[in-house]
Amino acid sequence: MRQFLTVVAFTLLTIGFFAAYSNYGIPQIEPAPPPKDEKLDLGSMTMDQFVALGERVFSGKGTCTLCHNALGRAPALENITEVASKRLEDPRYEGAAETVEAYLIESLVEPSVFVVTGFGKKGTNDKESPMPDVSGGGIGLSEAEIAAITAYLQDKSGGEITVEIPSGIENKADEETEEGEPREAINDPEALMVKFTCNACHMIDGKGGDAGPNLSRIGAMRDRTYLRRALLDPNADVAKGFEPDTMPPDLGEQMYAAELETLLNFLAGLK
């Protein structure tokens, strides 16, 4: 009887220990809320404020700095107004823009109309850009936000700001959500891949970019512990042949815990 009670006591202590450790010992994933749509008072906004808005969207909601950075994963934009004029005359240009402003806007929503040599999706002979349409998918920039980014790029590259601050454009997000209200969690792994632009760098079944490891069979090559660490701390174990600081280090902070598990389940199943 004493041995039985000893076993029961030991079992209860063990369960209690692991329960306490799970709740207090393991860091809890409490992601910061994703970038929110600003309530735009375009009627009273100066051009300097509009350019500043463009910079915030460029660095935040637009996720542009994920690729357009010092690592050179996407074309440099420091002199974009100068090179845009040349691209309009390039025989490979397939768009309809006639001005630098129109080209910049077009490049945000139809990035494949002109792909800079060396920056196209692998296997497309620089005919298809890995960049998504920023007006759709998980990014979903409004017309005003796209115009603001365009003004910011013109200003940043030392060009003339030809963009006019839009008027009569309502911010749909203001109509649909209360300020500070969190977004709904995404339970579709493919939608998560789009939301966090994973396919811009990672290829799955022949689709996507090649700036990061191919994930087509990642579930057969790596266990969940590795995959979780790769998402939460991407520099902890950088895949051979790839550079550190390529993947955003705060991806785990941008996701809800349930989204992280959804993405993990998806990646673990790629075998």
Short mmCIF file of C-alpha atoms in Angstrom, two decimals:
data_model
loop_
_atom_site.label_atom_id
_atom_site.label_comp_id
_atom_site.label_asym_id
_atom_site.label_seq_id
_atom_site.Cartn_x
_atom_site.Cartn_y
_atom_site.Cartn_z
CA MET A 1 0.00 0.00 0.00
CA ARG A 2 2.83 2.34 0.90
CA GLN A 3 4.50 1.65 -2.45
CA PHE A 4 1.23 2.39 -4.26
CA LEU A 5 0.83 5.73 -2.43
CA THR A 6 4.44 6.56 -3.17
CA VAL A 7 3.87 5.95 -6.89
CA VAL A 8 0.68 8.05 -6.85
CA ALA A 9 2.42 10.89 -5.02
CA PHE A 10 5.37 10.77 -7.42
CA THR A 11 3.03 10.80 -10.42
CA LEU A 12 1.08 13.78 -9.09
CA LEU A 13 4.29 15.68 -8.35
CA THR A 14 5.59 14.94 -11.84
CA ILE A 15 2.36 16.11 -13.48
CA GLY A 16 2.33 19.21 -11.29
CA PHE A 17 5.93 19.98 -12.18
CA PHE A 18 5.33 19.74 -15.94
CA ALA A 19 2.10 21.73 -15.69
CA ALA A 20 3.87 24.50 -13.79
CA TYR A 21 6.78 24.45 -16.22
CA SER A 22 4.46 24.59 -19.22
CA ASN A 23 2.66 27.63 -17.84
CA TYR A 24 5.53 29.52 -16.28
CA GLY A 25 8.81 28.03 -17.46
CA ILE A 26 8.25 28.12 -21.23
CA PRO A 27 8.15 31.63 -22.74
CA GLN A 28 4.60 32.34 -23.85
CA ILE A 29 4.05 33.52 -27.40
CA GLU A 30 2.23 36.80 -27.08
CA PRO A 31 2.66 38.45 -30.47
CA ALA A 32 2.38 42.15 -30.80
CA PRO A 33 -0.65 43.26 -32.80
CA PRO A 34 0.06 43.53 -36.52
CA PRO A 35 0.38 46.95 -38.16
CA LYS A 36 -2.97 48.74 -38.12
CA ASP A 37 -4.53 50.80 -40.86
CA GLU A 38 -4.20 54.46 -40.05
CA LYS A 39 -7.22 56.69 -40.03
CA LEU A 40 -6.27 58.96 -42.87
CA ASP A 41 -7.38 62.56 -42.76
CA LEU A 42 -6.21 63.26 -46.28
CA GLY A 43 -8.03 66.58 -46.48
CA SER A 44 -5.81 68.23 -43.86
CA MET A 45 -2.58 66.40 -44.68
CA THR A 46 0.47 68.29 -45.96
CA MET A 47 2.80 66.74 -48.52
CA ASP A 48 5.48 66.25 -45.85
CA GLN A 49 2.96 64.34 -43.75
CA PHE A 50 1.89 62.34 -46.79
CA VAL A 51 5.51 61.38 -47.52
CA ALA A 52 5.96 60.42 -43.86
CA LEU A 53 2.86 58.24 -44.14
CA GLY A 54 4.42 56.57 -47.17
CA GLU A 55 7.59 55.82 -45.22
CA ARG A 56 5.59 54.25 -42.38
CA VAL A 57 3.60 52.06 -44.76
CA PHE A 58 6.77 51.15 -46.69
CA SER A 59 8.53 50.02 -43.51
CA GLY A 60 5.48 48.55 -41.80
CA LYS A 61 2.25 47.33 -43.32
CA GLY A 62 3.68 47.15 -46.83
CA THR A 63 6.51 44.81 -45.71
CA CYS A 64 8.69 46.40 -48.41
CA THR A 65 11.86 46.40 -46.30
CA LEU A 66 11.66 42.61 -46.08
CA CYS A 67 13.26 42.48 -49.54
CA HIS A 68 14.31 46.03 -50.39
CA ASN A 69 17.17 46.23 -47.91
CA ALA A 70 20.95 46.19 -47.67
CA LEU A 71 21.04 42.43 -48.27
CA GLY A 72 20.11 43.03 -51.91
CA ARG A 73 17.24 40.58 -52.10
CA ALA A 74 15.36 43.04 -54.30
CA PRO A 75 16.47 45.99 -56.48
CA ALA A 76 17.79 49.06 -54.66
CA LEU A 77 15.39 52.01 -54.61
CA GLU A 78 17.73 54.87 -53.70
CA ASN A 79 17.73 56.22 -57.27
CA ILE A 80 14.43 54.75 -58.42
CA THR A 81 13.11 57.90 -60.09
CA GLU A 82 16.20 58.05 -62.29
CA VAL A 83 16.20 54.40 -63.31
CA ALA A 84 12.42 54.34 -63.75
CA SER A 85 12.73 56.64 -66.76
CA LYS A 86 15.18 54.22 -68.35
CA ARG A 87 12.95 51.24 -67.64
CA LEU A 88 10.07 52.90 -69.46
CA GLU A 89 12.26 52.89 -72.57
CA ASP A 90 13.50 49.35 -72.06
CA PRO A 91 12.23 46.91 -74.74
CA ARG A 92 11.45 44.40 -72.00
CA TYR A 93 8.96 46.74 -70.33
CA GLU A 94 5.43 45.41 -70.83
CA GLY A 95 3.39 47.92 -68.87
CA ALA A 96 1.25 50.88 -69.83
CA ALA A 97 2.83 53.65 -67.76
CA GLU A 98 4.12 56.77 -69.47
CA THR A 99 5.43 58.69 -66.47
CA VAL A 100 7.71 57.84 -63.55
CA GLU A 101 4.81 58.24 -61.13
CA ALA A 102 2.62 55.86 -63.11
CA TYR A 103 5.49 53.37 -63.38
CA LEU A 104 6.07 53.38 -59.62
CA ILE A 105 2.40 52.75 -58.92
CA GLU A 106 2.25 50.08 -61.61
CA SER A 107 5.34 48.34 -60.18
CA LEU A 108 3.55 48.01 -56.84
CA VAL A 109 0.41 46.38 -58.19
CA GLU A 110 1.77 44.65 -61.34
CA PRO A 111 5.41 43.92 -60.47
CA SER A 112 5.90 41.48 -63.34
CA VAL A 113 5.43 44.06 -66.10
CA PHE A 114 9.14 44.77 -65.72
CA VAL A 115 11.49 42.49 -63.81
CA VAL A 116 15.00 43.75 -63.15
CA THR A 117 17.58 41.31 -64.50
CA GLY A 118 18.58 38.82 -61.85
CA PHE A 119 15.59 39.45 -59.61
CA GLY A 120 12.93 37.29 -61.24
CA LYS A 121 11.56 34.01 -59.98
CA LYS A 122 13.90 31.14 -60.62
CA GLY A 123 13.15 29.41 -63.90
CA THR A 124 11.15 32.29 -65.38
CA ASN A 125 14.06 33.96 -67.20
CA ASP A 126 13.25 37.19 -65.31
CA LYS A 127 9.73 37.24 -66.74
CA GLU A 128 7.96 36.88 -63.40
CA SER A 129 8.59 38.81 -60.22
CA PRO A 130 8.45 37.16 -56.78
CA MET A 131 6.96 40.38 -55.42
CA PRO A 132 3.21 40.18 -54.69
CA ASP A 133 0.59 42.72 -55.69
CA VAL A 134 0.59 44.99 -52.63
CA SER A 135 -3.05 45.92 -53.15
CA GLY A 136 -4.23 42.35 -52.59
CA GLY A 137 -3.44 39.24 -50.61
CA GLY A 138 -2.24 39.63 -47.07
CA ILE A 139 -0.80 43.12 -47.60
CA GLY A 140 -3.88 44.87 -48.98
CA LEU A 141 -2.69 48.46 -49.31
CA SER A 142 -5.33 51.05 -50.11
CA GLU A 143 -5.13 53.46 -53.04
CA ALA A 144 -4.09 56.24 -50.67
CA GLU A 145 -1.35 54.10 -49.12
CA ILE A 146 0.02 53.17 -52.54
CA ALA A 147 0.07 56.84 -53.52
CA ALA A 148 1.84 57.69 -50.25
CA ILE A 149 4.55 55.07 -50.90
CA THR A 150 4.99 56.47 -54.39
CA ALA A 151 5.47 59.98 -52.97
CA TYR A 152 7.93 58.58 -50.43
CA LEU A 153 9.97 56.80 -53.13
CA GLN A 154 10.09 59.95 -55.24
CA ASP A 155 11.26 61.98 -52.25
CA LYS A 156 13.72 59.34 -51.01
CA SER A 157 15.41 59.11 -54.41
CA GLY A 158 15.71 62.88 -54.78
CA GLY A 159 13.14 63.14 -57.53
CA GLU A 160 10.27 65.56 -57.98
CA ILE A 161 7.16 64.60 -56.03
CA THR A 162 4.46 64.54 -58.67
CA VAL A 163 1.93 62.56 -56.64
CA GLU A 164 -1.12 64.48 -55.51
CA ILE A 165 -2.68 63.71 -52.16
CA PRO A 166 -5.84 61.75 -53.02
CA SER A 167 -9.18 63.26 -52.15
CA GLY A 168 -12.51 61.55 -51.68
CA ILE A 169 -10.91 58.22 -50.77
CA GLU A 170 -12.28 56.59 -47.65
CA ASN A 171 -10.20 54.22 -45.63
CA LYS A 172 -12.25 51.01 -45.71
CA ALA A 173 -10.56 49.71 -42.60
CA ASP A 174 -12.07 52.61 -40.63
CA GLU A 175 -15.54 51.50 -41.67
CA GLU A 176 -15.01 47.83 -40.90
CA THR A 177 -13.01 47.77 -37.65
CA GLU A 178 -12.75 49.73 -34.44
CA GLU A 179 -9.39 51.32 -33.68
CA GLY A 180 -7.25 48.86 -31.74
CA GLU A 181 -9.47 45.87 -32.54
CA PRO A 182 -7.25 42.87 -33.31
CA ARG A 183 -7.46 41.18 -36.68
CA GLU A 184 -8.95 37.73 -37.00
CA ALA A 185 -6.55 34.81 -36.82
CA ILE A 186 -5.83 33.09 -40.13
CA ASN A 187 -6.31 29.32 -40.09
CA ASP A 188 -5.38 28.63 -43.72
CA PRO A 189 -1.64 27.86 -44.02
CA GLU A 190 -1.46 28.98 -47.64
CA ALA A 191 -3.09 32.30 -46.70
CA LEU A 192 -0.52 32.64 -43.92
CA MET A 193 2.28 32.08 -46.43
CA VAL A 194 0.85 34.93 -48.50
CA LYS A 195 0.19 37.16 -45.49
CA PHE A 196 3.78 36.95 -44.30
CA THR A 197 5.23 36.83 -47.87
CA CYS A 198 6.96 33.48 -47.23
CA ASN A 199 6.63 32.51 -50.90
CA ALA A 200 8.69 35.53 -51.92
CA CYS A 201 11.77 33.70 -50.63
CA HIS A 202 10.82 30.05 -50.24
CA MET A 203 9.85 27.66 -53.01
CA ILE A 204 7.23 24.93 -52.58
CA ASP A 205 6.55 22.52 -55.44
CA GLY A 206 8.23 24.73 -57.98
CA LYS A 207 6.47 27.95 -56.97
CA GLY A 208 8.04 30.81 -55.03
CA GLY A 209 11.41 32.48 -54.66
CA ASP A 210 14.85 31.05 -54.03
CA ALA A 211 16.32 33.53 -51.56
CA GLY A 212 15.56 30.99 -48.81
CA PRO A 213 15.67 27.19 -48.59
CA ASN A 214 13.28 25.12 -50.68
CA LEU A 215 10.47 23.92 -48.40
CA SER A 216 8.93 21.30 -50.66
CA ARG A 217 10.15 18.42 -48.46
CA ILE A 218 11.05 20.29 -45.29
CA GLY A 219 8.77 18.10 -43.15
CA ALA A 220 10.79 15.01 -44.11
CA MET A 221 14.11 16.74 -43.49
CA ARG A 222 13.46 18.61 -40.24
CA ASP A 223 11.44 17.95 -37.09
CA ARG A 224 8.94 20.33 -35.48
CA THR A 225 11.47 21.56 -32.93
CA TYR A 226 13.76 22.74 -35.69
CA LEU A 227 10.90 24.28 -37.66
CA ARG A 228 9.60 26.15 -34.61
CA ARG A 229 13.07 27.50 -33.87
CA ALA A 230 13.50 28.52 -37.51
CA LEU A 231 10.33 30.61 -37.33
CA LEU A 232 10.96 32.16 -33.92
CA ASP A 233 14.74 32.56 -34.10
CA PRO A 234 15.80 32.24 -37.75
CA ASN A 235 19.44 33.10 -37.08
CA ALA A 236 19.85 30.27 -34.55
CA ASP A 237 20.55 27.71 -37.27
CA VAL A 238 21.05 29.18 -40.74
CA ALA A 239 20.77 26.67 -43.58
CA LYS A 240 23.99 25.99 -45.46
CA GLY A 241 24.40 28.26 -48.45
CA PHE A 242 22.18 31.04 -47.11
CA GLU A 243 23.01 34.26 -45.33
CA PRO A 244 21.92 35.18 -41.78
CA ASP A 245 19.57 38.11 -41.17
CA THR A 246 17.65 37.29 -44.35
CA MET A 247 14.47 36.12 -42.64
CA PRO A 248 12.70 38.65 -40.37
CA PRO A 249 13.62 37.92 -36.73
CA ASP A 250 10.26 39.09 -35.38
CA LEU A 251 8.03 36.78 -37.41
CA GLY A 252 6.88 35.02 -34.25
CA GLU A 253 5.82 38.36 -32.79
CA GLN A 254 3.70 39.15 -35.84
CA MET A 255 1.76 35.89 -35.66
CA TYR A 256 -0.85 34.68 -33.24
CA ALA A 257 0.09 31.48 -31.40
CA ALA A 258 -2.63 29.58 -33.28
CA GLU A 259 -1.24 30.85 -36.61
CA LEU A 260 2.23 29.67 -35.66
CA GLU A 261 0.89 26.19 -34.94
CA THR A 262 -1.06 26.17 -38.22
CA LEU A 263 2.07 27.05 -40.16
CA LEU A 264 4.11 24.48 -38.25
CA ASN A 265 1.59 21.75 -39.03
CA PHE A 266 1.70 22.71 -42.70
CA LEU A 267 5.49 22.73 -42.91
CA ALA A 268 5.79 19.47 -40.97
CA GLY A 269 3.46 17.86 -43.50
CA LEU A 270 5.55 18.80 -46.52
CA LYS A 271 7.13 15.42 -47.16
#
